[in-house]
Short mmCIF file of C-alpha atoms in Angstrom, two decimals:
data_model
loop_
_atom_site.label_atom_id
_atom_site.label_comp_id
_atom_site.label_asym_id
_atom_site.label_seq_id
_atom_site.Cartn_x
_atom_site.Cartn_y
_atom_site.Cartn_z
CA MET L 1 31.12 19.58 -2.76
CA GLN L 2 29.05 16.56 -3.82
CA LEU L 3 29.80 13.47 -1.73
CA PRO L 4 30.73 10.27 -3.58
CA LEU L 5 27.70 8.00 -3.95
CA VAL L 6 28.92 5.42 -1.45
CA GLN L 7 29.42 8.15 1.16
CA GLN L 8 25.96 9.56 0.44
CA GLU L 9 24.49 6.10 1.00
CA LYS L 10 26.30 5.80 4.33
CA LYS L 11 25.15 9.29 5.37
CA TRP L 12 21.51 8.63 4.48
CA TYR L 13 21.58 5.15 5.98
CA ASP L 14 22.81 6.51 9.31
CA ILE L 15 19.98 9.07 9.26
CA CYS L 16 17.26 6.58 8.33
CA LYS L 17 18.27 3.70 10.57
CA GLY L 18 16.30 3.79 13.80
CA GLY L 19 16.71 0.94 16.25
CA GLU L 20 15.98 -2.31 14.44
CA SER L 21 13.97 -0.72 11.61
CA VAL L 22 14.70 1.42 8.58
CA LYS L 23 12.64 4.56 8.12
CA ASP L 24 11.05 5.79 4.90
CA ILE L 25 12.52 8.79 3.07
CA PRO L 26 9.63 10.92 1.73
CA VAL L 27 12.04 13.19 -0.20
CA PHE L 28 15.22 11.58 -1.50
CA THR L 29 17.04 14.26 -3.51
CA THR L 30 20.08 13.82 -5.74
CA GLU L 31 21.55 15.83 -8.60
CA TYR L 32 19.51 13.62 -10.95
CA GLY L 33 16.06 14.20 -9.47
CA VAL L 34 13.67 13.55 -6.59
CA ALA L 35 12.06 10.33 -5.38
CA SER L 36 10.45 8.83 -2.30
CA LEU L 37 11.91 5.66 -0.83
CA ILE L 38 9.60 3.34 1.11
CA LEU L 39 12.02 1.39 3.25
CA LYS L 40 10.26 0.23 6.41
CA GLU L 41 9.41 -3.16 4.89
CA ILE L 42 13.11 -3.98 4.60
CA SER L 43 12.98 -4.82 8.29
CA TYR L 44 10.14 -7.32 7.76
CA ARG L 45 10.27 -8.61 4.17
CA LYS L 46 13.53 -7.24 2.70
CA ARG L 47 11.43 -5.16 0.29
CA ALA L 48 11.77 -1.54 -0.83
CA TYR L 49 9.65 0.69 -3.07
CA ILE L 50 10.70 3.71 -5.14
CA LYS L 51 8.36 6.49 -6.25
CA ILE L 52 10.01 8.79 -8.80
CA HIS L 53 8.64 12.34 -8.63
CA SER L 54 10.79 14.35 -11.04
CA THR L 55 13.92 13.68 -13.06
CA CYS L 56 15.70 14.56 -16.30
CA GLU L 57 17.98 11.55 -15.98
CA PRO L 58 15.80 8.66 -14.77
CA GLU L 59 18.44 6.01 -15.34
CA LYS L 60 20.92 7.69 -13.02
CA LEU L 61 18.29 8.61 -10.42
CA LEU L 62 17.05 5.03 -10.38
CA GLU L 63 20.62 3.78 -10.03
CA GLU L 64 21.15 5.91 -6.93
CA CYS L 65 17.80 4.93 -5.42
CA VAL L 66 18.43 1.23 -5.98
CA ALA L 67 21.97 1.45 -4.59
CA PHE L 68 20.67 3.10 -1.45
CA CYS L 69 17.85 0.59 -1.01
CA ARG L 70 20.32 -2.28 -1.37
CA ALA L 71 22.68 -0.66 1.12
CA CYS L 72 19.78 -0.69 3.60
CA GLY L 73 19.26 -4.42 3.05
CA ALA L 74 16.60 -4.61 0.32
CA GLU L 75 16.61 -7.82 -1.71
CA TRP L 76 13.45 -6.99 -3.70
CA ILE L 77 12.76 -3.54 -5.19
CA SER L 78 9.89 -2.13 -7.24
CA ALA L 79 9.42 1.36 -8.67
CA THR L 80 6.83 3.67 -10.23
CA GLY L 81 6.61 7.19 -11.62
CA ASP L 82 8.51 7.37 -14.93
CA THR L 83 8.17 5.87 -18.42
CA TYR L 84 11.83 4.82 -18.25
CA LEU L 85 10.71 2.02 -15.92
CA GLU L 86 8.66 0.35 -18.67
CA GLN L 87 11.70 -1.63 -19.78
CA TYR L 88 11.41 -3.62 -16.53
CA PRO L 89 8.90 -6.41 -15.80
CA LEU L 90 5.45 -5.08 -14.90
CA ILE L 91 4.24 -6.13 -11.45
CA THR L 92 0.82 -4.50 -11.54
CA GLU L 93 -1.21 -1.51 -12.62
CA MET L 94 -3.21 0.31 -9.95
CA TRP L 95 -6.74 1.38 -10.86
CA LEU L 96 -9.15 3.84 -9.29
CA MET L 97 -12.65 2.36 -9.40
CA THR L 98 -15.90 4.10 -8.43
CA CYS L 99 -19.53 3.15 -7.85
CA ASN L 100 -22.73 4.81 -6.68
CA ARG L 101 -23.27 3.80 -3.06
CA GLU L 102 -26.96 2.96 -3.60
CA ARG L 103 -25.99 0.35 -6.18
CA ILE L 104 -23.74 -1.47 -3.72
CA GLY L 105 -26.65 -2.39 -1.45
CA GLU L 106 -26.90 -3.05 2.27
CA THR L 107 -26.12 -5.90 4.65
CA ASP L 108 -27.14 -7.06 8.11
CA ALA L 109 -23.47 -7.54 9.06
CA CYS L 110 -22.20 -5.25 11.84
CA LEU L 111 -19.10 -3.12 12.13
CA PHE L 112 -16.96 -3.04 15.26
CA PRO L 113 -14.26 -0.35 15.39
CA MET L 114 -10.65 -1.33 16.03
CA THR L 115 -9.61 -0.69 19.65
CA GLU L 116 -6.40 -0.85 21.68
CA LYS L 117 -7.32 -4.40 22.62
CA THR L 118 -7.99 -5.54 19.04
CA VAL L 119 -5.45 -3.61 16.97
CA ASP L 120 -2.88 -6.43 17.03
CA ARG L 121 -5.49 -8.92 15.79
CA TRP L 122 -6.54 -6.55 13.01
CA LEU L 123 -2.92 -6.11 11.87
CA GLN L 124 -2.31 -9.86 12.04
CA LEU L 125 -5.30 -10.58 9.80
CA TYR L 126 -4.26 -7.88 7.36
CA ASN L 127 -0.65 -9.07 7.03
CA GLN L 128 -1.67 -12.71 6.66
CA ARG L 129 -4.24 -12.07 3.94
CA MET L 130 -2.28 -9.44 2.00
CA ALA L 131 1.10 -11.19 1.97
CA ASP L 132 0.68 -12.38 -1.64
CA VAL L 133 -1.12 -9.31 -3.04
CA PRO L 134 1.14 -7.36 -5.45
CA ASN L 135 2.69 -4.30 -3.80
CA ALA L 136 0.52 -4.58 -0.70
CA ALA L 137 2.18 -2.83 2.23
CA TYR L 138 3.20 -4.63 5.40
CA LEU L 139 1.64 -2.93 8.42
CA ASP L 140 3.37 -2.68 11.78
CA SER L 141 2.45 -1.41 15.25
CA LYS L 142 3.12 2.21 14.27
CA ASP L 143 0.60 1.91 11.46
CA GLY L 144 -1.85 0.41 13.93
CA GLN L 145 -1.52 3.35 16.30
CA GLU L 146 -2.02 5.79 13.43
CA PHE L 147 -5.13 3.92 12.34
CA LEU L 148 -6.45 4.05 15.90
CA LYS L 149 -6.09 7.84 15.89
CA ASN L 150 -7.99 8.07 12.61
CA GLY L 151 -10.74 5.76 13.83
CA ASP L 152 -11.42 4.29 10.38
CA CYS L 153 -10.60 0.58 10.80
CA TYR L 154 -13.24 -2.06 11.51
CA PHE L 155 -14.04 -5.71 12.09
CA VAL L 156 -17.11 -7.04 10.25
CA HIS L 157 -19.26 -9.58 12.15
CA ARG L 158 -22.55 -11.37 11.69
CA ASN L 159 -24.12 -13.19 14.63
CA GLY L 160 -20.79 -13.19 16.46
CA LYS L 161 -18.83 -14.61 13.51
CA LEU L 162 -15.93 -12.66 12.01
CA LEU L 163 -16.49 -12.10 8.29
CA GLY L 164 -13.60 -9.73 7.58
CA ILE L 165 -11.87 -6.45 8.30
CA GLY L 166 -11.58 -3.14 6.50
CA LYS L 167 -10.63 0.50 6.49
CA ALA L 168 -12.96 3.21 5.17
CA ALA L 169 -13.90 6.88 5.62
CA GLU L 170 -15.79 9.63 3.77
CA ASP L 171 -15.97 8.36 0.16
CA TYR L 172 -13.01 5.96 0.15
CA ILE L 173 -12.64 2.27 1.01
CA ASP L 174 -8.94 1.70 1.58
CA ILE L 175 -8.78 -1.92 2.75
CA VAL L 176 -11.14 -4.88 2.26
CA ILE L 177 -10.24 -8.32 3.59
CA ALA L 178 -12.61 -11.28 3.83
CA ALA L 179 -11.95 -13.71 6.69
CA GLU L 180 -14.36 -16.22 5.14
CA PRO L 181 -14.63 -17.30 1.48
CA GLY L 182 -17.27 -15.33 -0.43
CA MET L 183 -17.61 -12.61 2.19
CA GLY L 184 -15.85 -9.83 0.25
CA GLU L 185 -19.10 -8.30 -0.98
CA THR L 186 -20.57 -8.29 2.53
CA VAL L 187 -17.46 -6.59 3.92
CA VAL L 188 -17.69 -3.89 1.25
CA GLN L 189 -21.38 -3.34 1.95
CA ALA L 190 -20.73 -3.08 5.68
CA LEU L 191 -17.92 -0.56 5.20
CA CYS L 192 -20.18 1.57 2.99
CA SER L 193 -22.41 2.18 6.02
CA VAL L 194 -19.80 4.57 7.48
CA LEU L 195 -19.20 6.51 4.26
CA THR L 196 -20.68 9.98 3.86
CA GLU L 197 -20.60 10.53 0.09
CA ASP L 198 -22.78 9.18 -2.72
CA THR L 199 -19.85 7.96 -4.82
CA VAL L 200 -17.58 5.26 -3.38
CA ARG L 201 -13.92 5.06 -4.43
CA VAL L 202 -11.42 2.19 -4.21
CA VAL L 203 -7.93 1.65 -5.62
CA VAL L 204 -7.17 -1.93 -6.62
CA ALA L 205 -4.16 -3.72 -8.12
CA GLY L 206 -4.96 -5.00 -11.60
CA ALA L 207 -2.94 -8.13 -10.82
CA ASN L 208 -5.31 -8.90 -7.94
CA GLY L 209 -7.88 -10.50 -10.21
CA ARG L 210 -10.15 -11.69 -7.41
CA ALA L 211 -10.56 -8.16 -6.04
CA VAL L 212 -11.10 -6.67 -9.51
CA ARG L 213 -13.83 -9.21 -10.30
CA LEU L 214 -15.52 -8.55 -6.95
CA TYR L 215 -15.71 -4.81 -7.54
CA GLN L 216 -16.87 -5.23 -11.13
CA ARG L 217 -19.62 -7.58 -10.00
CA MET L 218 -20.76 -4.98 -7.48
CA GLY L 219 -20.95 -2.29 -10.14
CA PHE L 220 -17.62 -0.51 -9.76
CA ILE L 221 -16.10 0.96 -12.94
CA ALA L 222 -12.40 1.63 -13.53
CA VAL L 223 -12.06 5.37 -14.18
CA ARG L 224 -8.30 5.85 -14.38
CA GLN L 225 -4.94 4.26 -13.83
CA THR L 226 -3.11 5.70 -10.82
CA ASP L 227 0.25 3.89 -10.94
CA LYS L 228 2.22 1.21 -12.74
CA TRP L 229 4.73 -0.72 -10.61
CA PHE L 230 7.76 -2.45 -12.12
CA ARG L 231 10.17 -5.02 -10.67
CA ILE L 232 13.66 -3.51 -10.54
CA LEU L 233 15.44 -6.10 -8.40
#
């Protein structure tokens, strides 16, 4: 027997609540379809994100997802994954951009890997600088420990001065943050030194005009749109 929606919310909320934080639900299944609910930021910024994977009734699936997110404490909700969402205000488009690594150039700036002693500082810098970037995730200590295991997060220095931080591996630059004005290009060039492929990939929010202009100036070309995020609440 299908539980009433309010009981389903209570059931899922009890499962996802862990201590003082709310856990993400990678597969949130209802009779109307399947979505992922990104909930951990509710504990920090009262924000939730919905990724719709499959549905024949997007309106009803979205209604259930939003109701659950609100029951968990979300006061701001965005969603992606279905054309039904286009009736809501657009927050940003996400674009995959690529460039040949040789075109990006080199720098004399040095990379220093994140360590147990510096992970909190790296996370602090990230959260401060990305607070106003559309749909940028908030990172907590669990993210920091996962990054440490991967070994792909760095500080960028020149002559003992911090220029920025970043995250990069193989052919993909995931995070670029300049600690000093005008240092974005240098941070990108430094991160490229650890990449192993000829083509460099980044994903950037179209609404983040400063980042888009930086990558375009360096020779990156937008090759496809990956997501469109809409403000639901």
